[in-house]
Coordinates of C-alpha atoms in Angstrom, one line a residue:
X1 CA 4.9 84.5 -71.2
X2 CA 7.0 82.6 -68.7
X3 CA 7.0 78.9 -69.5
X4 CA 8.8 75.6 -68.9
X5 CA 8.9 72.8 -71.6
X6 CA 9.6 69.2 -70.6
X7 CA 11.8 67.9 -73.4
X8 CA 13.5 64.6 -74.6
X9 CA 12.1 62.1 -72.0
X10 CA 13.9 58.8 -72.1
X11 CA 13.8 55.6 -70.1
X12 CA 16.6 53.0 -70.4
X13 CA 16.3 50.0 -68.1
X14 CA 16.0 51.6 -64.6
X15 CA 17.1 55.2 -65.6
X16 CA 14.8 58.1 -66.4
X17 CA 16.2 61.2 -68.0
X18 CA 14.9 64.3 -69.5
X19 CA 15.8 67.9 -70.1
X20 CA 13.8 71.1 -69.8
X21 CA 13.7 74.4 -71.6
X22 CA 12.7 77.5 -69.6
X23 CA 12.1 81.1 -70.7
X24 CA 15.0 83.4 -69.9
X25 CA 13.3 84.8 -66.7
X26 CA 13.2 81.2 -65.3
X27 CA 16.6 80.0 -66.4
X28 CA 18.3 81.0 -63.1
X29 CA 16.2 78.4 -61.2
X30 CA 17.7 75.5 -63.2
X31 CA 21.3 74.3 -63.6
X32 CA 22.8 72.8 -66.7
X33 CA 22.1 69.2 -65.6
X34 CA 19.4 67.1 -67.2
X35 CA 16.9 65.7 -64.8
X36 CA 17.8 62.1 -63.9
X37 CA 16.4 59.4 -61.6
X38 CA 17.6 55.9 -61.2
X39 CA 15.3 53.1 -60.0
X40 CA 16.2 49.5 -59.0
X41 CA 13.4 48.1 -61.2
X42 CA 13.0 48.3 -65.0
X43 CA 10.8 51.2 -66.1
X44 CA 11.1 51.0 -69.9
X45 CA 7.6 49.6 -70.2
X46 CA 6.1 52.3 -68.1
X47 CA 3.9 54.7 -70.2
X48 CA 5.5 58.1 -71.0
X49 CA 2.6 59.9 -69.3
X50 CA 3.7 58.2 -66.0
X51 CA 7.4 58.7 -66.7
X52 CA 6.7 62.4 -66.9
X53 CA 5.4 62.6 -63.4
X54 CA 8.8 62.8 -61.5
X55 CA 10.1 65.8 -63.4
X56 CA 6.7 67.5 -63.4
X57 CA 6.5 67.1 -59.6
X58 CA 9.8 69.1 -59.3
X59 CA 9.3 71.8 -61.8
X60 CA 5.6 72.7 -61.3
X61 CA 6.1 74.4 -57.9
X62 CA 8.8 76.5 -59.5
X63 CA 6.5 77.4 -62.4
X64 CA 3.7 78.2 -59.9
X65 CA 6.0 80.6 -58.0
X66 CA 6.5 82.6 -61.2
X67 CA 3.0 82.4 -62.8
X68 CA 4.5 80.2 -65.6
X69 CA 2.9 77.6 -67.8
X70 CA 4.3 74.0 -68.2
X71 CA 4.3 72.1 -71.5
X72 CA 4.7 68.3 -71.9
X73 CA 3.9 65.9 -74.7
X74 CA 2.1 63.3 -72.6
X75 CA 0.8 63.1 -69.0
X76 CA -1.2 60.6 -67.0
X77 CA -4.7 62.1 -66.7
X78 CA -5.1 61.2 -63.0
X79 CA -1.9 63.0 -62.2
X80 CA -2.8 66.0 -64.2
X81 CA -5.9 66.4 -62.0
X82 CA -3.8 65.8 -58.9
X83 CA -1.5 68.7 -60.0
X84 CA -4.5 71.0 -60.2
X85 CA -5.5 70.0 -56.7
X86 CA -2.0 70.4 -55.2
X87 CA -1.6 73.8 -57.0
X88 CA -4.8 75.0 -55.2
X89 CA -3.4 74.0 -51.8
X90 CA 0.0 75.4 -52.4
X91 CA -1.3 78.7 -53.7
X92 CA -3.6 79.1 -50.7
X93 CA -0.8 78.3 -48.4
X94 CA 1.9 80.5 -49.9
X95 CA 0.7 83.9 -51.1
X96 CA 3.9 84.4 -53.2
X97 CA 2.8 81.6 -55.6
X98 CA 0.9 82.8 -58.6
X99 CA -0.1 79.5 -60.3
X100 CA 0.2 78.4 -63.9
X101 CA -1.4 76.1 -66.4
X102 CA -0.2 72.6 -67.5
X103 CA -0.5 71.9 -71.3
X104 CA -0.2 68.4 -72.7
X105 CA -0.4 67.1 -76.3
X106 CA -2.0 63.9 -74.9
X107 CA -3.5 62.8 -71.6
X108 CA -3.6 59.0 -71.0
X109 CA -5.5 56.6 -68.8
X110 CA -3.3 53.5 -68.8
X111 CA -4.3 50.1 -67.4
X112 CA -1.7 48.8 -65.0
X113 CA -1.6 45.2 -63.9
X114 CA -4.0 44.6 -61.0
X115 CA -2.2 44.6 -57.7
X116 CA -2.7 45.4 -54.0
X117 CA 0.9 46.2 -52.9
X118 CA 1.8 49.2 -50.8
X119 CA 4.9 51.3 -50.3
X120 CA 6.2 53.5 -47.5
X121 CA 8.8 56.3 -47.7
X122 CA 11.2 55.1 -45.0
X123 CA 14.3 56.3 -43.3
X124 CA 14.1 54.6 -39.9
X125 CA 13.2 57.8 -38.1
X126 CA 10.4 58.3 -35.6
X127 CA 7.7 59.2 -38.1
X128 CA 8.4 56.5 -40.8
X129 CA 9.0 53.8 -38.1
X130 CA 5.7 54.7 -36.5
X131 CA 4.0 54.4 -40.0
X132 CA 5.7 51.0 -40.5
X133 CA 4.3 49.8 -37.1
X134 CA 0.8 51.0 -38.1
X135 CA 0.9 49.3 -41.5
X136 CA 3.2 46.3 -40.8
X137 CA 0.4 43.8 -41.7
X138 CA 0.7 45.1 -45.3
X139 CA 4.4 44.3 -45.4
X140 CA 4.9 47.6 -47.3
X141 CA 7.8 48.0 -49.7
X142 CA 10.3 50.3 -47.9
X143 CA 11.3 53.2 -50.2
X144 CA 14.4 55.2 -49.6
X145 CA 15.3 58.3 -51.7
X146 CA 18.6 59.9 -52.4
X147 CA 18.6 63.4 -53.6
X148 CA 17.5 65.6 -50.8
X149 CA 19.1 65.2 -47.4
X150 CA 21.6 62.8 -49.0
X151 CA 22.8 64.4 -52.2
X152 CA 24.0 62.7 -55.4
X153 CA 27.5 64.0 -54.7
X154 CA 30.2 61.4 -54.3
X155 CA 30.9 63.0 -50.9
X156 CA 27.6 61.5 -49.8
X157 CA 28.2 58.0 -51.0
X158 CA 29.1 56.8 -47.5
X159 CA 25.8 58.2 -46.1
X160 CA 23.8 56.5 -48.9
X161 CA 25.6 53.2 -48.4
X162 CA 24.9 53.4 -44.7
X163 CA 21.2 54.1 -45.2
X164 CA 20.8 51.3 -47.8
X165 CA 22.5 48.9 -45.5
X166 CA 20.4 49.8 -42.5
X167 CA 17.1 49.8 -44.4
X168 CA 17.9 46.5 -46.1
X169 CA 18.7 45.0 -42.8
X170 CA 15.4 46.3 -41.4
X171 CA 13.5 45.0 -44.4
X172 CA 15.1 41.5 -44.1
X173 CA 14.2 41.4 -40.4
X174 CA 10.6 42.4 -41.1
X175 CA 9.9 40.4 -44.3
X176 CA 9.6 43.5 -46.5
X177 CA 10.9 44.4 -49.9
X178 CA 13.0 47.6 -50.5
X179 CA 13.1 50.2 -53.3
X180 CA 16.0 52.6 -53.6
X181 CA 15.5 55.7 -55.7
X182 CA 18.4 58.1 -56.7
X183 CA 17.7 61.5 -58.2
X184 CA 19.4 64.8 -58.9
X185 CA 16.2 66.8 -58.4
X186 CA 18.0 69.4 -56.2
X187 CA 21.0 69.8 -58.3
X188 CA 18.9 69.9 -61.5
X189 CA 16.9 72.6 -59.8
X190 CA 19.2 75.5 -58.6
X191 CA 18.1 75.1 -55.0
X192 CA 20.4 77.8 -53.8
X193 CA 18.8 80.3 -56.1
X194 CA 15.3 79.2 -55.0
X195 CA 16.4 79.8 -51.4
X196 CA 17.8 83.2 -52.3
X197 CA 14.4 84.2 -53.9
X198 CA 11.9 82.6 -51.6
X199 CA 13.6 81.9 -48.2
X200 CA 12.1 85.2 -46.9
X201 CA 8.6 83.8 -47.5
X202 CA 9.1 80.4 -45.8
X203 CA 10.1 79.0 -42.4
X204 CA 12.4 76.3 -43.9
X205 CA 14.1 75.8 -47.3
X206 CA 12.4 75.7 -50.7
X207 CA 12.0 72.0 -50.7
X208 CA 10.9 71.5 -47.1
X209 CA 8.4 74.4 -47.2
X210 CA 7.1 74.1 -50.7
X211 CA 8.2 71.1 -52.8
X212 CA 8.9 67.9 -51.0
X213 CA 5.5 66.3 -50.5
X214 CA 4.7 66.5 -54.2
X215 CA 8.3 66.1 -55.2
X216 CA 9.2 62.9 -53.2
X217 CA 5.9 61.2 -54.0
X218 CA 6.1 62.1 -57.6
X219 CA 9.6 60.6 -57.9
X220 CA 8.1 57.2 -56.9
X221 CA 5.5 57.1 -59.7
X222 CA 7.4 55.0 -62.4
X223 CA 8.6 52.6 -59.7
X224 CA 5.2 52.3 -58.1
X225 CA 3.6 51.7 -61.5
X226 CA 6.2 49.0 -62.3
X227 CA 5.9 47.3 -58.9
X228 CA 2.1 47.5 -58.7
X229 CA 1.9 49.7 -55.6
X230 CA -1.7 50.8 -55.1
X231 CA -1.1 52.7 -51.9
X232 CA 1.9 54.9 -51.1
X233 CA 2.4 56.2 -47.6
X234 CA 4.4 59.2 -46.5
X235 CA 4.8 59.7 -42.7
X236 CA 3.5 63.0 -41.3
X237 CA 6.0 65.4 -39.8
X238 CA 3.5 67.6 -38.1
X239 CA 0.1 66.9 -36.6
X240 CA -3.5 68.1 -36.4
X241 CA -3.5 71.6 -34.9
X242 CA -0.2 72.7 -36.3
X243 CA -0.9 75.0 -39.3
X244 CA 2.6 75.6 -40.7
X245 CA 3.5 76.4 -44.3
X246 CA 5.1 73.0 -44.9
X247 CA 5.5 71.1 -48.2
X248 CA 4.1 67.8 -46.9
X249 CA 0.6 68.1 -45.4
X250 CA -2.6 66.1 -45.7
X251 CA -4.1 68.7 -48.1
X252 CA -1.1 68.1 -50.4
X253 CA -0.1 64.5 -50.1
X254 CA -3.6 63.1 -50.0
X255 CA -4.3 64.8 -53.3
X256 CA -1.3 63.2 -55.1
X257 CA -2.3 60.3 -57.2
X258 CA -1.7 58.7 -60.6
X259 CA -3.3 55.7 -62.4
X260 CA -3.1 52.7 -60.1
X261 CA -1.7 54.6 -57.0
X262 CA -3.1 56.8 -54.3
X263 CA -0.9 58.6 -51.8
X264 CA -1.5 58.9 -48.1
X265 CA -0.3 61.3 -45.4
X266 CA 0.1 59.0 -42.5
X267 CA -0.1 59.6 -38.8
X268 CA -1.3 63.2 -38.9
X269 CA -3.7 62.5 -36.0
X270 CA -0.7 61.7 -33.7
X271 CA 1.8 64.2 -32.2
X272 CA 5.4 63.2 -32.3
X273 CA 5.3 62.1 -28.7
X274 CA 2.3 59.9 -29.4
X275 CA 4.2 58.4 -32.4
X276 CA 6.9 57.5 -29.9
X277 CA 4.3 55.9 -27.7
X278 CA 3.2 53.8 -30.7
X279 CA 6.8 52.7 -31.2
X280 CA 7.2 52.1 -27.4
X281 CA 4.2 49.8 -27.3
X282 CA 5.6 47.9 -30.3
X283 CA 9.0 47.6 -28.6
X284 CA 7.5 46.2 -25.5
X285 CA 5.3 43.7 -27.3
X286 CA 7.3 42.6 -30.3
X287 CA 10.8 44.1 -30.8
X288 CA 12.7 45.1 -27.7
X289 CA 15.9 45.8 -29.6
X290 CA 14.5 48.2 -32.2
X291 CA 16.8 51.1 -33.1
X292 CA 15.8 54.4 -34.5
X293 CA 17.9 56.7 -36.8
X294 CA 17.1 60.4 -36.7
X295 CA 20.5 62.1 -36.5
X296 CA 21.0 65.4 -38.4
X297 CA 24.7 64.7 -38.8
X298 CA 25.2 60.9 -39.4
X299 CA 23.5 58.0 -41.2
X300 CA 25.5 55.2 -39.6
X301 CA 24.1 55.7 -36.2
X302 CA 23.1 58.7 -34.0
X303 CA 25.7 61.2 -32.8
X304 CA 23.8 61.9 -29.6
X305 CA 24.8 65.6 -29.7
X306 CA 22.6 67.3 -32.3
X307 CA 19.2 68.9 -31.5
X308 CA 17.3 66.1 -33.1
X309 CA 19.2 63.4 -31.3
X310 CA 18.6 65.1 -28.0
X311 CA 14.9 65.7 -28.8
X312 CA 14.4 62.0 -29.7
X313 CA 16.2 60.8 -26.6
X314 CA 14.1 62.9 -24.3
X315 CA 11.0 61.7 -26.1
X316 CA 12.0 58.1 -25.7
X317 CA 12.4 58.7 -22.0
X318 CA 8.9 60.2 -21.8
X319 CA 7.5 57.1 -23.5
X320 CA 9.1 54.9 -21.0
X321 CA 12.1 53.7 -23.0
X322 CA 15.8 54.0 -22.3
X323 CA 17.4 55.9 -25.2
X324 CA 20.7 53.9 -25.1
X325 CA 18.7 50.8 -25.9
X326 CA 17.4 52.2 -29.1
X327 CA 20.4 54.0 -30.6
X328 CA 21.0 57.2 -28.6
X329 CA 23.9 57.6 -26.3
X330 CA 22.3 59.7 -23.5
X331 CA 23.4 60.2 -19.9
X332 CA 22.1 62.5 -17.1
X333 CA 24.7 65.1 -17.9
X334 CA 23.2 65.5 -21.4
X335 CA 20.2 67.4 -19.9
X336 CA 22.6 70.2 -18.9
X337 CA 24.3 70.2 -22.3
X338 CA 21.0 70.2 -24.1
X339 CA 19.7 73.2 -22.1
X340 CA 22.9 75.1 -22.6
X341 CA 22.8 74.6 -26.4
X342 CA 19.2 75.6 -26.7
X343 CA 19.8 78.8 -24.6
X344 CA 22.9 79.7 -26.7
X345 CA 21.1 79.2 -30.0
X346 CA 23.6 76.7 -31.2
X347 CA 21.2 75.1 -33.7
X348 CA 19.2 76.8 -36.4
X349 CA 15.6 76.0 -35.5
X350 CA 12.2 76.8 -36.9
X351 CA 8.6 76.8 -35.9
X352 CA 8.3 73.0 -36.4
X353 CA 11.0 72.4 -33.7
X354 CA 9.1 74.9 -31.5
X355 CA 6.0 72.8 -31.8
X356 CA 7.9 69.6 -31.1
X357 CA 9.5 71.0 -27.9
X358 CA 6.0 72.2 -26.9
X359 CA 4.7 68.7 -27.4
X360 CA 7.6 67.4 -25.1
X361 CA 6.8 70.0 -22.5
X362 CA 3.1 69.0 -22.4
X363 CA 4.1 65.4 -21.8
X364 CA 6.8 66.3 -19.2
X365 CA 4.1 68.1 -17.1
X366 CA 2.3 64.8 -16.7
X367 CA 5.5 62.7 -16.1
X368 CA 7.3 62.0 -12.8
X369 CA 11.0 62.7 -13.5
X370 CA 13.3 59.8 -12.9
X371 CA 16.4 61.7 -11.8
X372 CA 17.3 65.1 -10.3
X373 CA 18.8 66.1 -13.7
X374 CA 15.7 65.2 -15.5
X375 CA 13.5 67.1 -13.0
X376 CA 15.7 70.2 -13.4
X377 CA 15.4 70.1 -17.1
X378 CA 11.7 69.6 -17.1
X379 CA 11.3 72.5 -14.7
X380 CA 13.4 74.7 -17.0
X381 CA 11.4 73.6 -20.0
X382 CA 8.1 74.4 -18.3
X383 CA 9.1 78.0 -17.8
X384 CA 11.2 78.9 -20.8
X385 CA 9.8 81.0 -23.7
X386 CA 10.1 78.7 -26.7
X387 CA 9.6 81.7 -29.1
X388 CA 12.7 83.3 -27.6
X389 CA 14.7 80.1 -28.1
X390 CA 13.7 80.0 -31.8
X391 CA 14.5 83.7 -32.2
X392 CA 18.0 83.1 -30.7
X393 CA 18.7 80.5 -33.4
X394 CA 18.4 82.9 -36.4
X395 CA 20.9 82.2 -39.2
X396 CA 23.9 84.5 -39.3
X397 CA 23.5 87.9 -40.9
X398 CA 26.1 87.0 -43.6
X399 CA 23.9 84.2 -44.8
X400 CA 20.9 86.6 -45.1
X401 CA 22.9 89.2 -47.0
X402 CA 24.1 86.5 -49.4
X403 CA 20.5 85.5 -50.1
X404 CA 19.5 89.1 -50.7
X405 CA 22.3 89.6 -53.1
X406 CA 21.6 86.4 -55.0
X407 CA 18.0 87.4 -55.5
X408 CA 18.9 90.4 -57.7
X409 CA 22.1 89.2 -59.3
X410 CA 22.2 88.5 -63.1
X411 CA 22.9 84.8 -63.8
X412 CA 26.6 85.4 -64.8
X413 CA 27.3 87.3 -61.5
X414 CA 25.4 84.7 -59.5
X415 CA 27.3 81.8 -61.1
X416 CA 30.6 83.5 -60.0
X417 CA 29.5 83.7 -56.3
X418 CA 27.7 80.4 -56.3
X419 CA 30.4 78.4 -54.5
X420 CA 30.5 80.8 -51.6
X421 CA 26.7 80.7 -51.4
X422 CA 26.7 76.9 -51.3
X423 CA 29.2 76.9 -48.5
X424 CA 27.2 79.4 -46.5
X425 CA 23.9 77.6 -46.9
X426 CA 25.1 74.1 -46.2
X427 CA 24.7 74.1 -42.5
X428 CA 21.2 75.6 -42.7
X429 CA 19.6 72.6 -44.4
X430 CA 20.3 69.8 -42.0
X431 CA 17.5 70.4 -39.5
X432 CA 14.8 71.2 -42.1
X433 CA 13.7 67.6 -42.8
X434 CA 12.0 65.1 -40.5
X435 CA 10.7 61.6 -41.5

C-alpha cells in the first residue's frame, strides 16, 4: 500500500522541521531535504497537531495523486476535517487524483488565546492590494511567503530582500504588522518530477494547478495560531464564471481551517479589471501615489516589458489611471510591442491569461481610446482569436520531451538528468502565479 509517514516533527524558536518517509513508489516525488519552515514569531508553544499542518498541506495532494495514505502522530481535529473537504474538491476537479486516507494517533482540539486579528497573504500585486483595500479597516497582518515564486536558493536572496523591504514599507505606511514565512516546500517536494508526471493533466504547474491554495494557507497555521489570527485572507486570482482547474479557488480555500482560524478566498466576485477599479477608487480618494508590484521578472520594481506588466498597465489605463504613476513605465509605442509579442507567442501563456485578456477586451469595448495607438490596439484586440494566441505560446517541444522522459525514468536515471530538466523548466514557471 502506498503511504507517507510524517516523522520527527520539531519546533525550535521560530523554526519548524520534520522529515517524511514514503514507500518506494512515492520516493521520486520527494528530495533528500527535510521539510523546513522559518517564522518570525516563536512557535515552540504551538501544539504539535497545529505544527503538523504545514507539512500535511504540502504532502497530502501528492498522496491523493497516488491513492496513498498519510500517517501522523497528532493533528488538529478541525484541520483534519478541512483536509477531507479539500480532498473532495480536488478529486472532483482533477480526475487523475485518486484520494487517500489520513491516519493519526491523536486528534486534538486546542484552546488558543481569544483574539480577533486577521491576516492577508500579500505581495503588493493587483489581487492582494485590492484585498487590502477591501479589508483595510481590520489592519490585517501582511503575510509574505518565500518558497514558491521566490525560492530558498541564495540566488533569490535579492528578490526576497526586495519584497521584504517593499512590504515592510507598505505596512509602516498603512499601520499594519508584517509576517514573513520562509519554507523549502518546493525543494522538499521534487517539483520537477511532479511536473513531469502531472503537467499533461493541468494548465499550469503542479503547485499552481493543484497545491498552492491548501499549501500556502497551511504554511501559515503555526504563525496564525501564535499571533491569534482568526481570519486569514487569500486574494482570488480568477473570478466567478471562470471554471479552471486551479489550486486556489473558493471551494478549496474557504474549506481550509484549523482551531482558531478560518480562511477566506477574497474578491472572487470581482474580475481583475474590477479589482483595478477598486484600487483606482482608493487611489483617487486616499492614496494617489500607490504603486503596484506584479512583474514576472523583478521584485524591486516592474520591468514594464513582460506580459504581466503590459497587462497591468493596460488595465490601469482602462480604470482611468496613468501606469507610470503607479510603477509601470508605459508609453504609446508599447501598444505595438505588446501586440507583436502576443502575436509571436513570446510568452508562455495559459487559460487564465486568456480570461484576463478577454476581461480587458470587454472593458475596452466600452472605453473611448485616449490616443491613436490605444485605439489601434483595442481594435486589434477586439478581433483577435485569443485561443490562437494561447496556442501559439506552447512551451518548446524539447521541454515536453524532457517531461515525458522523466515520467518513466527510474530515480537514479532521473537524478542524473535532473539539472538539465531544472534548466529547461525554469522559464515555464514565472507566469503561473498571480496574487
